Structure formats: structure tokens, C-alpha cells
């Protein structure tokens, strides 16, 4: 395997749920084809429900950290993928003109309301939607 793995940088508002799930899925499904990082406009901490639903799916993200966007990583990324509208609208300027920037919009499961089971159901739905989108990304051979 060459060291020239493409860098995929998943961005979200708080780097607590969606970007963490996308990070976990690409690492789990991408067979080490990519260097994967995630960050947020702010660092809200790793959401325990996100960790739980990913664990249910066989992916351990419990060791992830919630990080703020690093301009150095941002500017060497091959793909910058935002997972919420706020991050898409407020993404810092990327000086790397070769970067591919995509927006994959998913509802924020942390904003779900209702019973614990209803909230967890939202987390699972977002987890599964992100998995499907990551699988599509891999199938397209990006």
C-alpha cells in the first residue's frame, strides 16, 4: 500500500455525532484506502449515543476525540465533506484548489426529542444513512 492515501476530512458543527459516524464508517469500510479525519467548527465532545449506536453496528468510535477544524489538515485534504448545513455554510476558506468539496446533509440526531427509544431511533437512522452514503462513496471509487 502506498503512503499516498487520499485524505478525507469530514466536517460538522460540533464534531460530536455525524462527522464522527462518517469517520468511523469510512475507516471501517474503506480497508485503509484513505486517511480519515473529522472535525467541527467547534468541539462539542463525543456524543455517547453516537458511540453506542456505532458500537451496535460493530464500529468502535469510543477512542475518537472531538476536534476543531485544523487549517493544515483542511488545506491538504483531497476531499472535504460537510455533514450539516451550518458547517457547509461556515466552512473556512480552503486554499487547496484541488480539493473536492461535497455536502452530505443529514439531520442532527442530537436534536432529536421524545423518549430515549425515539431518540436512539433517530441516531440509528442517521447512522444507517451515513453508512449508505459512505458505501456509495467507496463504490464510486473516489
PDB file of N, CA and C in Angstrom, residues 6-62:
ATOM      1  N   UNK A   6      -5.538   9.055  -0.111  1.00  0.00           N
ATOM      2  CA  UNK A   6      -6.286  10.312  -0.184  1.00  0.00           C
ATOM      3  C   UNK A   6      -6.813  10.644   1.211  1.00  0.00           C
ATOM      4  N   UNK A   7      -6.741  11.917   1.540  1.00  0.00           N
ATOM      5  CA  UNK A   7      -7.210  12.392   2.842  1.00  0.00           C
ATOM      6  C   UNK A   7      -8.652  12.864   2.722  1.00  0.00           C
ATOM      7  N   UNK A   8      -9.525  12.268   3.527  1.00  0.00           N
ATOM      8  CA  UNK A   8     -10.928  12.650   3.589  1.00  0.00           C
ATOM      9  C   UNK A   8     -11.151  13.325   4.936  1.00  0.00           C
ATOM     10  N   UNK A   9     -11.675  14.547   4.884  1.00  0.00           N
ATOM     11  CA  UNK A   9     -11.893  15.345   6.100  1.00  0.00           C
ATOM     12  C   UNK A   9     -13.391  15.592   6.233  1.00  0.00           C
ATOM     13  N   UNK A  10     -14.010  14.946   7.221  1.00  0.00           N
ATOM     14  CA  UNK A  10     -15.437  15.109   7.474  1.00  0.00           C
ATOM     15  C   UNK A  10     -15.645  16.269   8.449  1.00  0.00           C
ATOM     16  N   UNK A  11     -16.511  17.206   8.078  1.00  0.00           N
ATOM     17  CA  UNK A  11     -16.742  18.380   8.919  1.00  0.00           C
ATOM     18  C   UNK A  11     -18.214  18.493   9.315  1.00  0.00           C
ATOM     19  N   UNK A  12     -18.416  18.936  10.545  1.00  0.00           N
ATOM     20  CA  UNK A  12     -19.742  19.123  11.101  1.00  0.00           C
ATOM     21  C   UNK A  12     -19.667  20.340  12.025  1.00  0.00           C
ATOM     22  N   UNK A  13     -20.775  20.686  12.633  1.00  0.00           N
ATOM     23  CA  UNK A  13     -20.742  21.841  13.533  1.00  0.00           C
ATOM     24  C   UNK A  13     -19.938  21.536  14.790  1.00  0.00           C
ATOM     25  N   UNK A  14     -20.272  20.435  15.469  1.00  0.00           N
ATOM     26  CA  UNK A  14     -19.654  20.171  16.765  1.00  0.00           C
ATOM     27  C   UNK A  14     -18.729  18.981  16.834  1.00  0.00           C
ATOM     28  N   UNK A  15     -18.567  18.239  15.717  1.00  0.00           N
ATOM     29  CA  UNK A  15     -17.714  17.041  15.681  1.00  0.00           C
ATOM     30  C   UNK A  15     -18.074  16.093  16.820  1.00  0.00           C
ATOM     31  N   UNK A  16     -19.390  15.896  17.034  1.00  0.00           N
ATOM     32  CA  UNK A  16     -19.807  15.014  18.123  1.00  0.00           C
ATOM     33  C   UNK A  16     -20.608  13.810  17.637  1.00  0.00           C
ATOM     34  N   UNK A  17     -21.339  13.941  16.527  1.00  0.00           N
ATOM     35  CA  UNK A  17     -22.198  12.838  16.065  1.00  0.00           C
ATOM     36  C   UNK A  17     -21.931  12.458  14.609  1.00  0.00           C
ATOM     37  N   UNK A  18     -22.460  13.276  13.690  1.00  0.00           N
ATOM     38  CA  UNK A  18     -22.449  12.893  12.273  1.00  0.00           C
ATOM     39  C   UNK A  18     -21.051  12.732  11.701  1.00  0.00           C
ATOM     40  N   UNK A  19     -20.181  13.695  11.919  1.00  0.00           N
ATOM     41  CA  UNK A  19     -18.829  13.579  11.362  1.00  0.00           C
ATOM     42  C   UNK A  19     -18.079  12.423  12.008  1.00  0.00           C
ATOM     43  N   UNK A  20     -18.368  12.164  13.278  1.00  0.00           N
ATOM     44  CA  UNK A  20     -17.738  11.033  13.957  1.00  0.00           C
ATOM     45  C   UNK A  20     -18.197   9.703  13.356  1.00  0.00           C
ATOM     46  N   UNK A  21     -19.506   9.612  13.062  1.00  0.00           N
ATOM     47  CA  UNK A  21     -20.033   8.383  12.466  1.00  0.00           C
ATOM     48  C   UNK A  21     -19.434   8.176  11.074  1.00  0.00           C
ATOM     49  N   UNK A  22     -19.374   9.246  10.274  1.00  0.00           N
ATOM     50  CA  UNK A  22     -18.804   9.140   8.927  1.00  0.00           C
ATOM     51  C   UNK A  22     -17.338   8.718   8.998  1.00  0.00           C
ATOM     52  N   UNK A  23     -16.607   9.301   9.923  1.00  0.00           N
ATOM     53  CA  UNK A  23     -15.205   8.969  10.161  1.00  0.00           C
ATOM     54  C   UNK A  23     -15.097   7.474  10.485  1.00  0.00           C
ATOM     55  N   UNK A  24     -15.920   7.017  11.416  1.00  0.00           N
ATOM     56  CA  UNK A  24     -15.892   5.607  11.818  1.00  0.00           C
ATOM     57  C   UNK A  24     -16.234   4.665  10.676  1.00  0.00           C
ATOM     58  N   UNK A  25     -17.269   5.028   9.911  1.00  0.00           N
ATOM     59  CA  UNK A  25     -17.678   4.170   8.790  1.00  0.00           C
ATOM     60  C   UNK A  25     -16.609   4.093   7.719  1.00  0.00           C
ATOM     61  N   UNK A  26     -16.017   5.225   7.340  1.00  0.00           N
ATOM     62  CA  UNK A  26     -15.020   5.175   6.273  1.00  0.00           C
ATOM     63  C   UNK A  26     -13.791   4.392   6.721  1.00  0.00           C
ATOM     64  N   UNK A  27     -13.414   4.552   7.980  1.00  0.00           N
ATOM     65  CA  UNK A  27     -12.283   3.758   8.483  1.00  0.00           C
ATOM     66  C   UNK A  27     -12.629   2.268   8.477  1.00  0.00           C
ATOM     67  N   UNK A  28     -13.868   1.932   8.867  1.00  0.00           N
ATOM     68  CA  UNK A  28     -14.275   0.529   8.955  1.00  0.00           C
ATOM     69  C   UNK A  28     -14.466  -0.114   7.583  1.00  0.00           C
ATOM     70  N   UNK A  29     -15.010   0.638   6.639  1.00  0.00           N
ATOM     71  CA  UNK A  29     -15.376   0.071   5.341  1.00  0.00           C
ATOM     72  C   UNK A  29     -14.353   0.325   4.244  1.00  0.00           C
ATOM     73  N   UNK A  30     -13.473   1.285   4.469  1.00  0.00           N
ATOM     74  CA  UNK A  30     -12.552   1.710   3.414  1.00  0.00           C
ATOM     75  C   UNK A  30     -11.283   0.905   3.286  1.00  0.00           C
ATOM     76  N   UNK A  31     -11.134  -0.130   4.122  1.00  0.00           N
ATOM     77  CA  UNK A  31      -9.965  -1.005   4.023  1.00  0.00           C
ATOM     78  C   UNK A  31      -8.649  -0.248   3.967  1.00  0.00           C
ATOM     79  N   UNK A  32      -8.533   0.775   4.794  1.00  0.00           N
ATOM     80  CA  UNK A  32      -7.303   1.569   4.866  1.00  0.00           C
ATOM     81  C   UNK A  32      -6.935   2.241   3.549  1.00  0.00           C
ATOM     82  N   UNK A  33      -7.916   2.460   2.675  1.00  0.00           N
ATOM     83  CA  UNK A  33      -7.641   3.135   1.403  1.00  0.00           C
ATOM     84  C   UNK A  33      -7.488   4.636   1.583  1.00  0.00           C
ATOM     85  N   UNK A  34      -7.942   5.159   2.701  1.00  0.00           N
ATOM     86  CA  UNK A  34      -7.957   6.600   2.918  1.00  0.00           C
ATOM     87  C   UNK A  34      -7.347   6.952   4.265  1.00  0.00           C
ATOM     88  N   UNK A  35      -6.837   8.167   4.335  1.00  0.00           N
ATOM     89  CA  UNK A  35      -6.535   8.777   5.622  1.00  0.00           C
ATOM     90  C   UNK A  35      -7.820   9.522   5.980  1.00  0.00           C
ATOM     91  N   UNK A  36      -8.366   9.234   7.160  1.00  0.00           N
ATOM     92  CA  UNK A  36      -9.665   9.783   7.526  1.00  0.00           C
ATOM     93  C   UNK A  36      -9.532  10.648   8.773  1.00  0.00           C
ATOM     94  N   UNK A  37     -10.072  11.852   8.692  1.00  0.00           N
ATOM     95  CA  UNK A  37     -10.081  12.774   9.828  1.00  0.00           C
ATOM     96  C   UNK A  37     -11.469  13.384   9.913  1.00  0.00           C
ATOM     97  N   UNK A  38     -11.805  13.872  11.095  1.00  0.00           N
ATOM     98  CA  UNK A  38     -13.059  14.613  11.236  1.00  0.00           C
ATOM     99  C   UNK A  38     -12.836  15.751  12.215  1.00  0.00           C
ATOM    100  N   UNK A  39     -13.664  16.788  12.056  1.00  0.00           N
ATOM    101  CA  UNK A  39     -13.537  17.961  12.926  1.00  0.00           C
ATOM    102  C   UNK A  39     -14.827  18.761  12.853  1.00  0.00           C
ATOM    103  N   UNK A  40     -14.882  19.778  13.700  1.00  0.00           N
ATOM    104  CA  UNK A  40     -16.056  20.636  13.727  1.00  0.00           C
ATOM    105  C   UNK A  40     -15.677  22.098  13.769  1.00  0.00           C
ATOM    106  N   UNK A  41     -16.667  22.937  13.508  1.00  0.00           N
ATOM    107  CA  UNK A  41     -16.459  24.374  13.681  1.00  0.00           C
ATOM    108  C   UNK A  41     -16.162  24.660  15.147  1.00  0.00           C
ATOM    109  N   UNK A  42     -16.735  23.800  16.009  1.00  0.00           N
ATOM    110  CA  UNK A  42     -16.486  23.835  17.454  1.00  0.00           C
ATOM    111  C   UNK A  42     -16.296  22.384  17.876  1.00  0.00           C
ATOM    112  N   UNK A  43     -15.798  22.154  19.062  1.00  0.00           N
ATOM    113  CA  UNK A  43     -15.670  20.797  19.585  1.00  0.00           C
ATOM    114  C   UNK A  43     -16.664  20.630  20.728  1.00  0.00           C
ATOM    115  N   UNK A  44     -17.711  19.858  20.477  1.00  0.00           N
ATOM    116  CA  UNK A  44     -18.758  19.670  21.486  1.00  0.00           C
ATOM    117  C   UNK A  44     -18.563  18.408  22.316  1.00  0.00           C
ATOM    118  N   UNK A  45     -17.511  17.646  22.034  1.00  0.00           N
ATOM    119  CA  UNK A  45     -17.301  16.387  22.750  1.00  0.00           C
ATOM    120  C   UNK A  45     -17.997  15.254  22.014  1.00  0.00           C
ATOM    121  N   UNK A  46     -17.490  14.067  22.182  1.00  0.00           N
ATOM    122  CA  UNK A  46     -18.036  12.884  21.523  1.00  0.00           C
ATOM    123  C   UNK A  46     -19.373  12.529  22.158  1.00  0.00           C
ATOM    124  N   UNK A  47     -20.424  12.427  21.348  1.00  0.00           N
ATOM    125  CA  UNK A  47     -21.759  12.131  21.865  1.00  0.00           C
ATOM    126  C   UNK A  47     -21.863  10.655  22.246  1.00  0.00           C
ATOM    127  N   UNK A  48     -22.202  10.351  23.515  1.00  0.00           N
ATOM    128  CA  UNK A  48     -22.258   8.952  23.960  1.00  0.00           C
ATOM    129  C   UNK A  48     -23.269   8.113  23.182  1.00  0.00           C
ATOM    130  N   UNK A  49     -24.351   8.736  22.718  1.00  0.00           N
ATOM    131  CA  UNK A  49     -25.333   7.970  21.930  1.00  0.00           C
ATOM    132  C   UNK A  49     -24.752   7.590  20.571  1.00  0.00           C
ATOM    133  N   UNK A  50     -23.956   8.480  19.993  1.00  0.00           N
ATOM    134  CA  UNK A  50     -23.296   8.162  18.717  1.00  0.00           C
ATOM    135  C   UNK A  50     -22.354   6.981  18.907  1.00  0.00           C
ATOM    136  N   UNK A  51     -21.606   6.999  19.995  1.00  0.00           N
ATOM    137  CA  UNK A  51     -20.700   5.886  20.303  1.00  0.00           C
ATOM    138  C   UNK A  51     -21.500   4.598  20.442  1.00  0.00           C
ATOM    139  N   UNK A  52     -22.631   4.667  21.146  1.00  0.00           N
ATOM    140  CA  UNK A  52     -23.453   3.482  21.401  1.00  0.00           C
ATOM    141  C   UNK A  52     -24.027   2.890  20.110  1.00  0.00           C
ATOM    142  N   UNK A  53     -24.604   3.735  19.252  1.00  0.00           N
ATOM    143  CA  UNK A  53     -25.217   3.175  18.035  1.00  0.00           C
ATOM    144  C   UNK A  53     -24.169   2.654  17.058  1.00  0.00           C
ATOM    145  N   UNK A  54     -22.998   3.253  17.038  1.00  0.00           N
ATOM    146  CA  UNK A  54     -21.926   2.732  16.189  1.00  0.00           C
ATOM    147  C   UNK A  54     -21.433   1.396  16.734  1.00  0.00           C
ATOM    148  N   UNK A  55     -21.364   1.283  18.060  1.00  0.00           N
ATOM    149  CA  UNK A  55     -20.953   0.016  18.678  1.00  0.00           C
ATOM    150  C   UNK A  55     -21.942  -1.085  18.329  1.00  0.00           C
ATOM    151  N   UNK A  56     -23.236  -0.749  18.333  1.00  0.00           N
ATOM    152  CA  UNK A  56     -24.271  -1.719  17.951  1.00  0.00           C
ATOM    153  C   UNK A  56     -24.036  -2.241  16.534  1.00  0.00           C
ATOM    154  N   UNK A  57     -23.481  -1.381  15.681  1.00  0.00           N
ATOM    155  CA  UNK A  57     -23.217  -1.747  14.286  1.00  0.00           C
ATOM    156  C   UNK A  57     -21.825  -2.353  14.102  1.00  0.00           C
ATOM    157  N   UNK A  58     -21.103  -2.527  15.203  1.00  0.00           N
ATOM    158  CA  UNK A  58     -19.793  -3.169  15.137  1.00  0.00           C
ATOM    159  C   UNK A  58     -18.629  -2.247  14.859  1.00  0.00           C
ATOM    160  N   UNK A  59     -18.833  -0.937  15.034  1.00  0.00           N
ATOM    161  CA  UNK A  59     -17.758   0.030  14.797  1.00  0.00           C
ATOM    162  C   UNK A  59     -17.486   0.787  16.095  1.00  0.00           C
ATOM    163  N   UNK A  60     -16.249   0.717  16.551  1.00  0.00           N
ATOM    164  CA  UNK A  60     -15.876   1.367  17.816  1.00  0.00           C
ATOM    165  C   UNK A  60     -15.296   2.749  17.545  1.00  0.00           C
ATOM    166  N   UNK A  61     -16.033   3.790  17.942  1.00  0.00           N
ATOM    167  CA  UNK A  61     -15.515   5.159  17.808  1.00  0.00           C
ATOM    168  C   UNK A  61     -15.227   5.757  19.186  1.00  0.00           C
ATOM    169  N   UNK A  62     -15.230   4.915  20.208  1.00  0.00           N
ATOM    170  CA  UNK A  62     -15.080   5.427  21.581  1.00  0.00           C
ATOM    171  C   UNK A  62     -13.736   6.107  21.821  1.00  0.00           C
TER     172      UNK A  62
END
